[in-house]
PDB file of C-alpha atoms and ligand atoms in Angstrom:
ATOM      1  CA  MET A 122     -14.769   8.470 -15.369  1.00 77.00           C
ATOM      2  CA  SER A 123     -12.652   6.390 -12.864  1.00 89.00           C
ATOM      3  CA  THR A 124     -11.365   6.264  -9.488  1.00 94.00           C
ATOM      4  CA  ILE A 125      -8.083   5.861  -8.217  1.00 95.00           C
ATOM      5  CA  PHE A 126      -7.644   5.104  -4.286  1.00 98.00           C
ATOM      6  CA  ARG A 127      -4.410   5.634  -2.906  1.00 98.00           C
ATOM      7  CA  LEU A 128      -3.372   4.806   0.380  1.00 98.00           C
ATOM      8  CA  ASP A 129       0.000   6.458   1.920  1.00 98.00           C
ATOM      9  CA  SER A 130       2.004   4.996   4.851  1.00 98.00           C
ATOM     10  CA  SER A 131       5.125   6.583   4.993  1.00 98.00           C
ATOM     11  CA  ILE A 132       5.733   7.994   8.601  1.00 98.00           C
ATOM     12  CA  ARG A 133       7.406  11.126   6.883  1.00 98.00           C
ATOM     13  CA  THR A 134       6.317  13.451   3.762  1.00 97.00           C
ATOM     14  CA  GLU A 135       9.530  15.401   3.234  1.00 97.00           C
ATOM     15  CA  GLY A 136      12.019  12.878   1.218  1.00 97.00           C
ATOM     16  CA  SER A 137       9.471  10.126   1.501  1.00 98.00           C
ATOM     17  CA  VAL A 138      10.461   7.601  -1.552  1.00 98.00           C
ATOM     18  CA  SER A 139       7.122   5.423  -1.648  1.00 98.00           C
ATOM     19  CA  ARG A 140       5.206   8.755  -2.042  1.00 98.00           C
ATOM     20  CA  ALA A 141       7.302  10.114  -4.783  1.00 98.00           C
ATOM     21  CA  VAL A 142       7.004   7.018  -6.566  1.00 98.00           C
ATOM     22  CA  ALA A 143       3.153   6.621  -5.881  1.00 98.00           C
ATOM     23  CA  ASP A 144       3.020  10.598  -7.198  1.00 98.00           C
ATOM     24  CA  THR A 145       4.508   9.342 -10.341  1.00 97.00           C
ATOM     25  CA  LEU A 146       2.399   6.681 -10.615  1.00 96.00           C
ATOM     26  CA  GLU A 147      -0.708   8.400  -9.588  1.00 95.00           C
ATOM     27  CA  ALA A 148       0.165  11.203 -12.304  1.00 94.00           C
ATOM     28  CA  SER A 149       0.423   8.581 -15.039  1.00 93.00           C
ATOM     29  CA  ILE A 150      -2.750   7.012 -14.166  1.00 92.00           C
ATOM     30  CA  VAL A 151      -4.688  10.301 -14.280  1.00 91.00           C
ATOM     31  CA  GLU A 152      -2.922  10.869 -17.603  1.00 89.00           C
ATOM     32  CA  ALA A 153      -3.576   8.220 -19.430  1.00 86.00           C
ATOM     33  CA  GLU A 154      -7.180   8.147 -18.324  1.00 79.00           C
ATOM     34  CA  ASP A 155      -8.475  10.645 -21.076  1.00 70.00           C
ATOM     35  CA  ALA A 156     -11.795  10.716 -18.812  1.00 66.00           C
ATOM     36  CA  ASP A 157     -12.426  12.602 -15.603  1.00 81.00           C
ATOM     37  CA  THR A 158     -10.256  11.126 -13.224  1.00 89.00           C
ATOM     38  CA  THR A 159     -10.980  11.036  -9.428  1.00 93.00           C
ATOM     39  CA  VAL A 160      -8.298  10.323  -7.053  1.00 96.00           C
ATOM     40  CA  VAL A 161      -9.303   9.318  -3.134  1.00 98.00           C
ATOM     41  CA  ARG A 162      -6.427   9.393  -0.891  1.00 98.00           C
ATOM     42  CA  ARG A 163      -6.094   8.043   2.750  1.00 98.00           C
ATOM     43  CA  ASP A 164      -2.675   8.602   4.657  1.00 98.00           C
ATOM     44  CA  VAL A 165      -2.546   6.609   7.413  1.00 98.00           C
ATOM     45  CA  GLY A 166       1.166   7.713   7.553  1.00 98.00           C
ATOM     46  CA  MET A 167       0.016  10.794   8.571  1.00 98.00           C
ATOM     47  CA  ASN A 168      -3.361  10.336  10.062  1.00 98.00           C
ATOM     48  CA  PRO A 169      -2.842   6.648  11.860  1.00 98.00           C
ATOM     49  CA  LEU A 170      -6.238   4.829  12.735  1.00 98.00           C
ATOM     50  CA  ALA A 171      -6.424   4.513  16.145  1.00 97.00           C
ATOM     51  CA  ASN A 172      -4.705   1.306  16.676  1.00 91.00           C
ATOM     52  CA  ASP A 173      -7.490  -0.308  18.551  1.00 95.00           C
ATOM     53  CA  VAL A 174     -10.381   0.479  16.108  1.00 98.00           C
ATOM     54  CA  TRP A 175      -9.412  -3.212  13.660  1.00 97.00           C
ATOM     55  CA  ALA A 176      -9.554  -5.356  17.207  1.00 98.00           C
ATOM     56  CA  THR A 177     -12.750  -3.690  18.397  1.00 98.00           C
ATOM     57  CA  SER A 178     -14.573  -3.772  15.165  1.00 98.00           C
ATOM     58  CA  ALA A 179     -13.246  -7.303  14.683  1.00 97.00           C
ATOM     59  CA  PHE A 180     -14.964  -8.775  17.708  1.00 97.00           C
ATOM     60  CA  ALA A 181     -18.320  -6.481  17.088  1.00 97.00           C
ATOM     61  CA  GLY A 182     -18.564  -8.847  14.344  1.00 94.00           C
ATOM     62  CA  PHE A 183     -19.618 -11.651  16.757  1.00 96.00           C
ATOM     63  CA  VAL A 184     -22.133  -9.256  18.561  1.00 97.00           C
ATOM     64  CA  ALA A 185     -25.436  -9.110  17.287  1.00 97.00           C
ATOM     65  CA  GLU A 186     -26.168  -5.380  15.841  1.00 95.00           C
ATOM     66  CA  GLU A 187     -28.510  -4.729  18.357  1.00 97.00           C
ATOM     67  CA  ASP A 188     -26.292  -5.585  21.324  1.00 98.00           C
ATOM     68  CA  ARG A 189     -23.050  -3.993  20.002  1.00 98.00           C
ATOM     69  CA  THR A 190     -21.554  -0.795  22.227  1.00 98.00           C
ATOM     70  CA  ASP A 191     -21.337   2.748  21.163  1.00 98.00           C
ATOM     71  CA  ALA A 192     -17.483   2.107  20.566  1.00 98.00           C
ATOM     72  CA  GLN A 193     -18.152  -1.144  18.577  1.00 98.00           C
ATOM     73  CA  VAL A 194     -20.795   0.769  16.355  1.00 98.00           C
ATOM     74  CA  ALA A 195     -18.035   3.416  15.696  1.00 98.00           C
ATOM     75  CA  ALA A 196     -15.440   0.825  14.831  1.00 98.00           C
ATOM     76  CA  LYS A 197     -17.971  -1.207  12.623  1.00 98.00           C
ATOM     77  CA  ALA A 198     -18.346   2.390  10.818  1.00 98.00           C
ATOM     78  CA  VAL A 199     -14.963   2.998  10.065  1.00 98.00           C
ATOM     79  CA  ALA A 200     -14.441  -0.561   8.762  1.00 98.00           C
ATOM     80  CA  ALA A 201     -17.422   0.151   6.377  1.00 98.00           C
ATOM     81  CA  GLU A 202     -15.665   3.660   5.478  1.00 98.00           C
ATOM     82  CA  LEU A 203     -12.612   1.721   4.579  1.00 98.00           C
ATOM     83  CA  ALA A 204     -13.951  -0.959   2.624  1.00 98.00           C
ATOM     84  CA  ASP A 205     -16.516   1.377   0.670  1.00 98.00           C
ATOM     85  CA  GLU A 206     -13.360   3.500  -0.598  1.00 98.00           C
ATOM     86  CA  LEU A 207     -11.827   0.199  -2.184  1.00 98.00           C
ATOM     87  CA  VAL A 208     -15.082  -1.144  -3.507  1.00 98.00           C
ATOM     88  CA  ALA A 209     -15.776   2.650  -5.206  1.00 97.00           C
ATOM     89  CA  ALA A 210     -11.803   2.270  -6.620  1.00 96.00           C
ATOM     90  CA  ASP A 211     -11.183   1.179 -10.300  1.00 94.00           C
ATOM     91  CA  ALA A 212      -7.791   0.940  -9.671  1.00 95.00           C
ATOM     92  CA  ILE A 213      -5.873   1.006  -6.072  1.00 97.00           C
ATOM     93  CA  VAL A 214      -2.260   2.447  -5.271  1.00 98.00           C
ATOM     94  CA  VAL A 215      -0.525   1.014  -1.796  1.00 98.00           C
ATOM     95  CA  ALA A 216       2.494   3.122  -0.574  1.00 98.00           C
ATOM     96  CA  THR A 217       4.331   1.912   1.992  1.00 98.00           C
ATOM     97  CA  SER A 218       7.798   1.486   3.359  1.00 98.00           C
ATOM     98  CA  LEU A 219       9.821  -1.291   5.489  1.00 98.00           C
ATOM     99  CA  TYR A 220       9.997  -0.897   9.107  1.00 98.00           C
ATOM    100  CA  ASN A 221      11.917  -2.656  11.104  1.00 98.00           C
ATOM    101  CA  PHE A 222      12.224  -5.617   8.785  1.00 98.00           C
ATOM    102  CA  GLY A 223       8.571  -5.694   8.689  1.00 98.00           C
ATOM    103  CA  VAL A 224       5.203  -3.681   7.485  1.00 98.00           C
ATOM    104  CA  SER A 225       3.963  -0.265   8.406  1.00 98.00           C
ATOM    105  CA  GLN A 226       1.971  -0.772  11.811  1.00 98.00           C
ATOM    106  CA  HIS A 227      -0.199   1.822  10.251  1.00 98.00           C
ATOM    107  CA  LEU A 228      -0.578   0.000   7.135  1.00 98.00           C
ATOM    108  CA  LYS A 229      -1.284  -3.398   8.908  1.00 98.00           C
ATOM    109  CA  THR A 230      -3.907  -1.675  11.231  1.00 98.00           C
ATOM    110  CA  TRP A 231      -5.789  -0.391   7.974  1.00 98.00           C
ATOM    111  CA  ILE A 232      -5.652  -3.883   6.550  1.00 98.00           C
ATOM    112  CA  ASP A 233      -6.877  -5.764   9.685  1.00 98.00           C
ATOM    113  CA  THR A 234      -9.611  -3.122  10.042  1.00 98.00           C
ATOM    114  CA  VAL A 235     -10.512  -3.674   6.527  1.00 98.00           C
ATOM    115  CA  ILE A 236     -10.987  -7.313   6.890  1.00 98.00           C
ATOM    116  CA  SER A 237     -13.008  -7.395   9.804  1.00 98.00           C
ATOM    117  CA  ASP A 238     -15.445  -5.578   7.193  1.00 98.00           C
ATOM    118  CA  PRO A 239     -17.429  -8.723   5.932  1.00 97.00           C
ATOM    119  CA  ARG A 240     -17.134  -7.930   2.520  1.00 98.00           C
ATOM    120  CA  PHE A 241     -13.212  -8.388   2.927  1.00 98.00           C
ATOM    121  CA  ALA A 242     -13.042 -11.603   5.266  1.00 94.00           C
ATOM    122  CA  PRO A 243     -10.863 -13.747   3.743  1.00 92.00           C
ATOM    123  CA  GLY A 244     -12.788 -15.990   0.832  1.00 94.00           C
ATOM    124  CA  THR A 245     -14.897 -13.011  -0.594  1.00 95.00           C
ATOM    125  CA  GLU A 246     -13.945 -11.966  -3.863  1.00 96.00           C
ATOM    126  CA  THR A 247     -15.184  -8.211  -3.231  1.00 98.00           C
ATOM    127  CA  VAL A 248     -12.378  -6.490  -5.471  1.00 97.00           C
ATOM    128  CA  LYS A 249     -11.312  -9.576  -7.104  1.00 97.00           C
ATOM    129  CA  GLY A 250      -9.254  -9.114 -10.357  1.00 96.00           C
ATOM    130  CA  LYS A 251      -9.335  -4.989  -9.659  1.00 95.00           C
ATOM    131  CA  PRO A 252      -5.903  -3.703 -10.660  1.00 96.00           C
ATOM    132  CA  ALA A 253      -3.356  -2.469  -8.058  1.00 97.00           C
ATOM    133  CA  PHE A 254       0.014  -1.436  -7.178  1.00 97.00           C
ATOM    134  CA  LEU A 255       2.289  -1.909  -4.365  1.00 98.00           C
ATOM    135  CA  VAL A 256       5.027   0.941  -3.867  1.00 98.00           C
ATOM    136  CA  ILE A 257       7.664  -0.125  -1.229  1.00 98.00           C
ATOM    137  CA  ALA A 258      10.521   1.993  -0.018  1.00 98.00           C
ATOM    138  CA  ARG A 259      13.464   0.137   1.536  1.00 98.00           C
ATOM    139  CA  GLY A 260      16.221   1.507   2.802  1.00 98.00           C
ATOM    140  CA  GLY A 261      18.814  -1.539   2.601  1.00 98.00           C
ATOM    141  CA  GLY A 262      19.198  -3.855   0.020  1.00 97.00           C
ATOM    142  CA  TYR A 263      17.354  -7.200   0.293  1.00 97.00           C
ATOM    143  CA  ALA A 264      18.414  -8.724  -2.955  1.00 94.00           C
ATOM    144  CA  GLU A 265      19.446 -12.204  -3.680  1.00 95.00           C
ATOM    145  CA  GLY A 266      22.772 -13.347  -2.530  1.00 96.00           C
ATOM    146  CA  THR A 267      23.072  -9.965   0.063  1.00 95.00           C
ATOM    147  CA  PRO A 268      23.861 -10.502   3.672  1.00 95.00           C
ATOM    148  CA  ARG A 269      20.068  -9.917   4.241  1.00 96.00           C
ATOM    149  CA  GLU A 270      18.349 -11.373   1.658  1.00 97.00           C
ATOM    150  CA  GLY A 271      15.117 -13.063   3.214  1.00 97.00           C
ATOM    151  CA  TRP A 272      14.736  -9.931   6.122  1.00 98.00           C
ATOM    152  CA  ASP A 273      12.348  -7.779   4.247  1.00 98.00           C
ATOM    153  CA  HIS A 274       9.004  -9.609   5.987  1.00 98.00           C
ATOM    154  CA  ALA A 275       6.571  -6.799   4.945  1.00 98.00           C
ATOM    155  CA  THR A 276       6.811  -7.269   0.709  1.00 98.00           C
ATOM    156  CA  ALA A 277       5.667 -11.019   0.890  1.00 98.00           C
ATOM    157  CA  TYR A 278       2.681 -10.461   3.381  1.00 98.00           C
ATOM    158  CA  LEU A 279       1.515  -7.544   1.545  1.00 98.00           C
ATOM    159  CA  ARG A 280       1.488  -9.561  -1.675  1.00 98.00           C
ATOM    160  CA  ARG A 281      -0.144 -12.422   0.497  1.00 98.00           C
ATOM    161  CA  ILE A 282      -2.839  -9.794   1.484  1.00 98.00           C
ATOM    162  CA  PHE A 283      -3.663  -7.918  -1.748  1.00 98.00           C
ATOM    163  CA  GLU A 284      -3.161 -10.944  -4.049  1.00 97.00           C
ATOM    164  CA  ASP A 285      -3.898 -13.989  -2.725  1.00 97.00           C
ATOM    165  CA  VAL A 286      -6.590 -12.873  -0.059  1.00 97.00           C
ATOM    166  CA  TRP A 287      -8.256 -10.056  -2.002  1.00 97.00           C
ATOM    167  CA  GLY A 288      -7.500 -11.384  -5.403  1.00 97.00           C
ATOM    168  CA  LEU A 289      -5.973  -7.870  -6.445  1.00 97.00           C
ATOM    169  CA  ASP A 290      -4.328  -7.699 -10.209  1.00 96.00           C
ATOM    170  CA  LEU A 291      -1.112  -6.927  -8.408  1.00 97.00           C
ATOM    171  CA  ASP A 292       2.054  -5.299  -9.505  1.00 97.00           C
ATOM    172  CA  VAL A 293       5.005  -4.473  -6.781  1.00 98.00           C
ATOM    173  CA  ILE A 294       7.161  -1.573  -7.712  1.00 98.00           C
ATOM    174  CA  GLU A 295      10.210  -2.027  -5.528  1.00 98.00           C
ATOM    175  CA  THR A 296      12.701   0.826  -4.785  1.00 98.00           C
ATOM    176  CA  GLU A 297      15.982  -0.413  -2.712  1.00 98.00           C
ATOM    177  CA  LEU A 298      19.003   1.304  -0.798  1.00 98.00           C
ATOM    178  CA  THR A 299      16.980   4.732  -0.237  1.00 98.00           C
ATOM    179  CA  LEU A 300      19.342   5.306   2.890  1.00 98.00           C
ATOM    180  CA  ALA A 301      22.494   4.897   0.793  1.00 97.00           C
ATOM    181  CA  GLU A 302      22.390   8.925   0.199  1.00 95.00           C
ATOM    182  CA  VAL A 303      22.462   9.798   4.209  1.00 95.00           C
ATOM    183  CA  THR A 304      24.571   6.939   5.300  1.00 97.00           C
ATOM    184  CA  PRO A 305      28.378   7.230   4.976  1.00 97.00           C
ATOM    185  CA  GLN A 306      28.702   3.260   5.148  1.00 95.00           C
ATOM    186  CA  MET A 307      26.440   2.586   2.039  1.00 96.00           C
ATOM    187  CA  ALA A 308      28.696   5.380  -0.113  1.00 97.00           C
ATOM    188  CA  GLU A 309      29.446   2.691  -2.713  1.00 96.00           C
ATOM    189  CA  LEU A 310      26.241   1.876  -3.426  1.00 96.00           C
ATOM    190  CA  ARG A 311      24.831   5.801  -4.365  1.00 97.00           C
ATOM    191  CA  ASP A 312      25.077   5.206  -7.495  1.00 97.00           C
ATOM    192  CA  LEU A 313      23.271   1.948  -7.559  1.00 97.00           C
ATOM    193  CA  ALA A 314      20.643   3.428  -5.471  1.00 98.00           C
ATOM    194  CA  ARG A 315      19.934   6.503  -7.844  1.00 98.00           C
ATOM    195  CA  GLN A 316      19.832   3.814 -10.742  1.00 98.00           C
ATOM    196  CA  GLN A 317      16.926   1.849  -8.799  1.00 97.00           C
ATOM    197  CA  LEU A 318      15.132   4.888  -7.990  1.00 98.00           C
ATOM    198  CA  ALA A 319      15.183   6.205 -11.681  1.00 98.00           C
ATOM    199  CA  GLU A 320      14.075   2.735 -12.446  1.00 98.00           C
ATOM    200  CA  SER A 321      11.187   2.887 -10.402  1.00 98.00           C
ATOM    201  CA  HIS A 322      10.097   6.450 -11.344  1.00 98.00           C
ATOM    202  CA  GLU A 323      10.154   4.967 -15.107  1.00 97.00           C
ATOM    203  CA  VAL A 324       7.978   2.037 -14.455  1.00 97.00           C
ATOM    204  CA  ALA A 325       5.619   3.997 -12.709  1.00 97.00           C
ATOM    205  CA  ARG A 326       5.590   6.473 -15.982  1.00 95.00           C
ATOM    206  CA  THR A 327       4.625   3.610 -17.595  1.00 93.00           C
ATOM    207  CA  SER A 328       2.173   2.152 -15.620  1.00 90.00           C
ATOM    208  CA  GLY A 329      -0.758   4.502 -15.995  1.00 82.00           C
ATOM    209  CA  ARG A 330      -1.024   3.188 -19.774  1.00 80.00           C
ATOM    210  CA  SER A 331      -1.105  -0.450 -18.639  1.00 83.00           C
ATOM    211  CA  VAL A 332      -3.909   0.658 -15.665  1.00 81.00           C
ATOM    212  CA  THR A 333      -6.060   2.210 -18.708  1.00 77.00           C
ATOM    213  CA  LEU A 334      -5.781  -0.538 -20.695  1.00 73.00           C
ATOM    214  CA  LYS A 335      -6.936  -3.162 -18.186  1.00 78.00           C
ATOM    215  CA  LEU A 336      -9.760  -0.510 -17.438  1.00 77.00           C
ATOM    216  CA  ARG A 337     -10.898  -0.012 -21.010  1.00 74.00           C
ATOM    217  CA  SER A 338     -10.950  -4.299 -21.362  1.00 74.00           C
ATOM    218  CA  ALA A 339     -13.039  -4.830 -18.087  1.00 72.00           C
ATOM    219  CA  ALA A 340     -15.433  -1.805 -18.882  1.00 68.00           C
TER     220      ALA A 340
HETATM  221  C1  FMN B 443      11.602   3.908  12.090  1.00 97.19           C
HETATM  222  C2  FMN B 443      12.323   3.482  11.065  1.00 97.19           C
HETATM  223  C3  FMN B 443      12.575   2.092  10.565  1.00 97.19           C
HETATM  224  C4  FMN B 443      13.373   1.384   9.214  1.00 97.19           C
HETATM  225  N1  FMN B 443      13.491   0.028   9.209  1.00 97.19           N
HETATM  226  C5  FMN B 443      14.397  -0.322   7.896  1.00 97.19           C
HETATM  227  C6  FMN B 443      14.312  -1.486   8.108  1.00 97.19           C
HETATM  228  O1  FMN B 443      14.438  -2.458   8.880  1.00 97.19           O
HETATM  229  N2  FMN B 443      14.988  -2.162   6.688  1.00 97.19           N
HETATM  230  C7  FMN B 443      15.179  -1.202   6.022  1.00 97.19           C
HETATM  231  O2  FMN B 443      15.849  -1.566   4.743  1.00 97.19           O
HETATM  232  N3  FMN B 443      15.259   0.256   6.166  1.00 97.19           N
HETATM  233  C8  FMN B 443      14.451   0.928   7.177  1.00 97.19           C
HETATM  234  N4  FMN B 443      13.928   2.213   7.251  1.00 97.19           N
HETATM  235  C9  FMN B 443      14.338   3.009   6.012  1.00 97.19           C
HETATM  236  C10 FMN B 443      13.207   3.119   5.173  1.00 97.19           C
HETATM  237  O3  FMN B 443      12.643   1.629   4.929  1.00 97.19           O
HETATM  238  C11 FMN B 443      13.668   3.772   4.204  1.00 97.19           C
HETATM  239  O4  FMN B 443      14.232   5.512   4.517  1.00 97.19           O
HETATM  240  C12 FMN B 443      12.330   4.216   3.091  1.00 97.19           C
HETATM  241  O5  FMN B 443      13.053   4.571   2.154  1.00 97.19           O
HETATM  242  C13 FMN B 443      11.275   4.687   3.885  1.00 97.19           C
HETATM  243  O6  FMN B 443      10.149   5.251   3.181  1.00 97.19           O
HETATM  244  P1  FMN B 443       9.617   6.424   2.610  1.00 97.19           P
HETATM  245  O7  FMN B 443      10.971   6.904   1.651  1.00 97.19           O
HETATM  246  O8  FMN B 443       8.772   6.350   1.466  1.00 97.19           O
HETATM  247  O9  FMN B 443       9.411   7.658   4.056  1.00 97.19           O
HETATM  248  C14 FMN B 443      13.603   2.361   8.291  1.00 97.19           C
HETATM  249  C15 FMN B 443      13.287   3.937   8.622  1.00 97.19           C
HETATM  250  C16 FMN B 443      12.684   4.100   9.792  1.00 97.19           C
HETATM  251  C17 FMN B 443      12.213   5.715   9.692  1.00 97.19           C
END
């Protein structure tokens, strides 16, 4: 029996590439795990956390428990609930999008709130070594040598948090050029975009098996 925690943060459901690739990944993990698998989902794209919850929770950390305000107690409870979801998971899937050359604000609020729980403060090793996936969709192209090389300020930050701060055993599935289909100026990139999307789904499909192997060797 294993538990997958999946977080979505795209601000759309219809046509979302990150959700579609994460669906393929989730299905492949569930299929590869022959025992019962529970998928716990949180969708901060559709149901964002209040954007002041992390600051309230972070400051509550400097206040003795008995002196906390009701708002601080509530924010700490939210942080603990998010942290519990990660602690209970055997594998973690985070699906997101590049927005305005940076990280989704909803995902950032989730990360900041999780970090405000003492189990996830920098230096802790609560989820060290857990298998995890970052599924990210970008409308444009940021490959080496392209005009916007270096403009994706989300992926490196997310790697820093998931790999270096939390110590997750992270795989990244990236899909670029997702706006090619709907952007006339990107028409000549459509074949490449379709190829990249197909490759992402293929990587997602084969990833279920690798998670199962990791979970078995950890058991
Ligand atoms: C508000 C907004 C801002 C965006 N900013 C960027 C951007 O800076 N760079 C980029 O390559 N794509 C950008 N995009 C396009 C998305 O990254 C792209 O559509 C991606 O596929 C979204 O993820 P999803 O398909 O899972 O919804 C933006 C989209 C929206 C809605």
